[in-house]
Amino acid sequence: MTPFISEIVGTFLLILMGCGVNANVSLQKTYGSGSGWIVITTGWALAVYTGVVVAGPHSGAHLNPAVTIGLALAGEFSIYDVPSYVSAQMIGAMLGAFTVWLLNKKHFDATEEGDTKRGVFCTAPAIPNTALNLFSELVGTFVLIFAVLYFTDAINTSDNTIIGLGSLGALPVALIVWGIGLSLGGTTGYAINPARDLGPRIIHALVPIKNKGSNGWGYSWIPIVGPILGAAVAAGLAIALA
C-alpha cells in the first residue's frame, strides 16, 4: 500500500465507523437509536483506532489534514507531501460517508428531522456562536496535535532498539480522541478534522435524502479553519518548548 492509498483506506474506515455510529445512534429504527453521547464518543475513538491500525505502517496514519499540517509545521513531515495526503484524506472521507448513507438508506427514510440526518454526516454547534465555536474546534485540535507531537516509540533501554507495540500502537491516539469527545466535544461535535467534516458534508449535499434540509454551509468553514489553527498553535508551542 502506498502512502496515498493508505490515507484513503484509513480515512475511509475512520468515517465509515465514525459516521456509522452517528447513524446508529441518531436515525430511527436502528438497534442503537437514542443510545447517546457515550456511544458516539466511544464509536469515534474506535473508528480512529481501526483507521490507524490499517494505515499506520504505510503512511503514518494521519487521516486528518490538521495532523498532516501540524506535523509539517513542526518539521516532522515533508511539506511537499501535504497536498497528496490531504487529497487522499478527502477521497477516503467522501467514500466512507457515501457508504454510511447507502447502508442506512432506509433509516434515513424513516427519520423525519433534516438536522438529525445532516448530523450523521457533519458537525454543527450546540449553541451557535462563531467566535466560541471556532475556539472550541481550535482547542480540541490543539489537544490532539500537541499530544501526537509528544508520542514516543517503545524502546529497549538496554540497547536503544525500538520494540514497537504492533497494532496497540494505535491505541494512544484513539484514547486522546475519546477524551476530547468526552471532555470538549459537546459544544460543536468536535470535528477536529477538516476532511472528517467537509468530505461527508459534500456527500450529504450530493446524495438523495428525503426531507434533507440545509447542508449547513454557513457553518462549514469553522470545522476547517478551527482545526488548522489549532494544529498551528500546537506545532508552534511544541517548537518553542523543544
mmCIF file of C-alpha atoms in Angstrom, residues 9-166:
data_model
loop_
_atom_site.group_PDB
_atom_site.id
_atom_site.type_symbol
_atom_site.label_atom_id
_atom_site.label_comp_id
_atom_site.label_asym_id
_atom_site.label_seq_id
_atom_site.Cartn_x
_atom_site.Cartn_y
_atom_site.Cartn_z
ATOM 1 C CA VAL A 9 -8.277 3.459 3.102
ATOM 2 C CA GLY A 10 -7.565 4.597 6.646
ATOM 3 C CA THR A 11 -9.760 7.686 6.355
ATOM 4 C CA PHE A 12 -12.474 5.606 4.688
ATOM 5 C CA LEU A 13 -12.517 3.273 7.698
ATOM 6 C CA LEU A 14 -12.467 6.221 10.113
ATOM 7 C CA ILE A 15 -15.512 7.842 8.512
ATOM 8 C CA LEU A 16 -17.328 4.574 7.811
ATOM 9 C CA MET A 17 -17.285 3.693 11.502
ATOM 10 C CA GLY A 18 -17.468 7.267 12.848
ATOM 11 C CA CYS A 19 -20.382 8.483 10.767
ATOM 12 C CA GLY A 20 -21.695 4.952 11.132
ATOM 13 C CA VAL A 21 -22.047 5.327 14.899
ATOM 14 C CA ASN A 22 -23.712 8.709 14.319
ATOM 15 C CA ALA A 23 -26.251 6.969 12.097
ATOM 16 C CA ASN A 24 -26.773 4.118 14.553
ATOM 17 C CA VAL A 25 -27.493 6.500 17.432
ATOM 18 C CA SER A 26 -29.360 9.289 15.609
ATOM 19 C CA LEU A 27 -31.526 7.633 12.974
ATOM 20 C CA GLN A 28 -34.859 5.999 13.641
ATOM 21 C CA LYS A 29 -35.453 2.237 13.844
ATOM 22 C CA THR A 30 -31.803 1.210 14.269
ATOM 23 C CA TYR A 31 -30.946 -1.028 17.202
ATOM 24 C CA GLY A 32 -28.757 1.722 18.622
ATOM 25 C CA SER A 33 -31.251 4.561 18.241
ATOM 26 C CA GLY A 34 -31.092 7.039 21.117
ATOM 27 C CA SER A 35 -28.167 5.352 22.872
ATOM 28 C CA GLY A 36 -26.418 8.658 23.485
ATOM 29 C CA TRP A 37 -23.173 10.593 23.650
ATOM 30 C CA ILE A 38 -21.056 7.922 25.336
ATOM 31 C CA VAL A 39 -21.770 5.527 22.478
ATOM 32 C CA ILE A 40 -20.950 8.212 19.907
ATOM 33 C CA THR A 41 -17.638 9.217 21.505
ATOM 34 C CA THR A 42 -16.641 5.588 22.023
ATOM 35 C CA GLY A 43 -17.561 4.708 18.447
ATOM 36 C CA TRP A 44 -15.466 7.567 17.078
ATOM 37 C CA ALA A 45 -12.485 6.576 19.240
ATOM 38 C CA LEU A 46 -12.676 3.000 17.952
ATOM 39 C CA ALA A 47 -13.084 4.336 14.422
ATOM 40 C CA VAL A 48 -9.789 6.196 14.850
ATOM 41 C CA TYR A 49 -8.184 3.053 16.221
ATOM 42 C CA THR A 50 -9.329 0.987 13.229
ATOM 43 C CA GLY A 51 -8.112 3.511 10.673
ATOM 44 C CA VAL A 52 -4.747 3.948 12.380
ATOM 45 C CA VAL A 53 -4.171 0.186 12.702
ATOM 46 C CA VAL A 54 -4.571 -0.234 8.945
ATOM 47 C CA ALA A 55 -2.848 2.918 7.693
ATOM 48 C CA GLY A 56 -0.164 3.354 10.350
ATOM 49 C CA PRO A 57 2.531 1.084 8.879
ATOM 50 C CA HIS A 58 2.212 2.618 5.407
ATOM 51 C CA SER A 59 1.572 6.359 5.784
ATOM 52 C CA GLY A 60 1.831 7.108 9.491
ATOM 53 C CA ALA A 61 -1.987 7.223 9.573
ATOM 54 C CA HIS A 62 -2.588 10.960 9.618
ATOM 55 C CA LEU A 63 -6.215 10.555 8.422
ATOM 56 C CA ASN A 64 -6.705 14.239 9.142
ATOM 57 C CA PRO A 65 -5.439 17.363 7.323
ATOM 58 C CA ALA A 66 -4.868 19.055 10.679
ATOM 59 C CA VAL A 67 -2.478 16.265 11.687
ATOM 60 C CA THR A 68 -0.682 16.472 8.340
ATOM 61 C CA ILE A 69 -0.366 20.263 8.522
ATOM 62 C CA GLY A 70 0.593 20.246 12.189
ATOM 63 C CA LEU A 71 3.368 17.702 11.636
ATOM 64 C CA ALA A 72 4.627 19.655 8.621
ATOM 65 C CA LEU A 73 4.701 22.936 10.574
ATOM 66 C CA ALA A 74 6.573 21.198 13.386
ATOM 67 C CA GLY A 75 9.157 19.891 10.930
ATOM 68 C CA GLU A 76 8.108 16.274 11.441
ATOM 69 C CA PHE A 77 6.697 15.765 7.929
ATOM 70 C CA SER A 78 7.630 16.967 4.444
ATOM 71 C CA ILE A 79 5.553 19.969 3.418
ATOM 72 C CA TYR A 80 5.750 18.756 -0.178
ATOM 73 C CA ASP A 81 3.678 15.674 0.723
ATOM 74 C CA VAL A 82 0.877 17.683 2.338
ATOM 75 C CA PRO A 83 -1.278 18.087 -0.834
ATOM 76 C CA SER A 84 -1.271 14.363 -1.649
ATOM 77 C CA TYR A 85 -2.102 13.384 1.932
ATOM 78 C CA VAL A 86 -4.944 15.901 2.208
ATOM 79 C CA SER A 87 -6.354 14.843 -1.172
ATOM 80 C CA ALA A 88 -6.312 11.196 -0.101
ATOM 81 C CA GLN A 89 -7.998 12.049 3.191
ATOM 82 C CA MET A 90 -10.802 13.891 1.390
ATOM 83 C CA ILE A 91 -11.344 10.985 -1.007
ATOM 84 C CA GLY A 92 -11.463 8.493 1.853
ATOM 85 C CA ALA A 93 -13.838 10.665 3.878
ATOM 86 C CA MET A 94 -16.262 11.025 0.979
ATOM 87 C CA LEU A 95 -16.205 7.302 0.215
ATOM 88 C CA GLY A 96 -16.816 6.481 3.863
ATOM 89 C CA ALA A 97 -19.749 8.902 4.132
ATOM 90 C CA PHE A 98 -21.305 7.603 0.912
ATOM 91 C CA THR A 99 -21.132 4.039 2.233
ATOM 92 C CA VAL A 100 -22.775 5.075 5.511
ATOM 93 C CA TRP A 101 -25.620 6.693 3.559
ATOM 94 C CA LEU A 102 -26.077 3.577 1.422
ATOM 95 C CA LEU A 103 -26.035 1.237 4.417
ATOM 96 C CA ASN A 104 -28.584 3.319 6.305
ATOM 97 C CA LYS A 105 -30.786 4.498 3.428
ATOM 98 C CA LYS A 106 -33.990 3.014 4.863
ATOM 99 C CA HIS A 107 -33.249 4.551 8.250
ATOM 100 C CA PHE A 108 -32.715 7.961 6.659
ATOM 101 C CA ASP A 109 -36.133 7.498 5.046
ATOM 102 C CA ALA A 110 -37.636 6.618 8.438
ATOM 103 C CA THR A 111 -36.214 9.728 10.141
ATOM 104 C CA GLU A 112 -38.142 12.990 9.845
ATOM 105 C CA GLU A 113 -35.797 15.759 11.005
ATOM 106 C CA GLY A 114 -33.419 17.141 8.399
ATOM 107 C CA ASP A 115 -30.934 18.401 11.006
ATOM 108 C CA THR A 116 -30.701 14.911 12.502
ATOM 109 C CA LYS A 117 -29.921 13.455 9.088
ATOM 110 C CA ARG A 118 -27.262 16.086 8.421
ATOM 111 C CA GLY A 119 -25.756 15.352 11.824
ATOM 112 C CA VAL A 120 -24.909 11.842 10.683
ATOM 113 C CA PHE A 121 -22.518 13.386 8.159
ATOM 114 C CA CYS A 122 -21.102 16.552 9.668
ATOM 115 C CA THR A 123 -20.962 18.732 12.765
ATOM 116 C CA ALA A 124 -22.992 21.687 13.981
ATOM 117 C CA PRO A 125 -22.790 23.848 17.104
ATOM 118 C CA ALA A 126 -24.971 23.051 20.104
ATOM 119 C CA ILE A 127 -25.289 26.830 20.646
ATOM 120 C CA PRO A 128 -24.290 28.894 17.580
ATOM 121 C CA ASN A 129 -21.596 31.442 18.385
ATOM 122 C CA THR A 130 -18.986 31.985 15.707
ATOM 123 C CA ALA A 131 -16.089 33.005 17.950
ATOM 124 C CA LEU A 132 -16.657 30.354 20.614
ATOM 125 C CA ASN A 133 -17.426 27.616 18.079
ATOM 126 C CA LEU A 134 -14.174 28.409 16.286
ATOM 127 C CA PHE A 135 -12.314 28.456 19.611
ATOM 128 C CA SER A 136 -13.821 25.089 20.552
ATOM 129 C CA GLU A 137 -12.522 23.470 17.375
ATOM 130 C CA LEU A 138 -9.154 25.170 17.845
ATOM 131 C CA VAL A 139 -8.771 23.927 21.416
ATOM 132 C CA GLY A 140 -9.886 20.364 20.674
ATOM 133 C CA THR A 141 -7.496 20.074 17.752
ATOM 134 C CA PHE A 142 -4.689 21.691 19.735
ATOM 135 C CA VAL A 143 -5.002 18.920 22.334
ATOM 136 C CA LEU A 144 -4.918 16.252 19.621
ATOM 137 C CA ILE A 145 -1.930 17.611 17.691
ATOM 138 C CA PHE A 146 0.086 18.650 20.742
ATOM 139 C CA ALA A 147 -0.294 15.158 22.205
ATOM 140 C CA VAL A 148 0.580 13.493 18.884
ATOM 141 C CA LEU A 149 3.779 15.531 18.682
ATOM 142 C CA TYR A 150 4.861 14.022 22.010
ATOM 143 C CA PHE A 151 4.235 10.386 21.090
ATOM 144 C CA THR A 152 7.257 8.137 21.663
ATOM 145 C CA ASP A 153 8.142 4.656 20.462
ATOM 146 C CA ALA A 154 8.552 1.716 22.789
ATOM 147 C CA ILE A 155 12.317 1.448 23.248
ATOM 148 C CA ASN A 156 14.508 -1.194 24.843
ATOM 149 C CA THR A 157 16.633 0.979 27.147
ATOM 150 C CA SER A 158 19.470 -1.556 27.259
ATOM 151 C CA ASP A 159 20.442 -1.050 23.609
ATOM 152 C CA ASN A 160 18.025 1.646 22.375
ATOM 153 C CA THR A 161 16.350 -0.696 19.892
ATOM 154 C CA ILE A 162 12.717 0.018 19.088
ATOM 155 C CA ILE A 163 10.480 -2.806 20.257
ATOM 156 C CA GLY A 164 7.251 -1.356 18.906
ATOM 157 C CA LEU A 165 3.720 -2.067 20.042
ATOM 158 C CA GLY A 166 2.291 -3.576 16.858
#
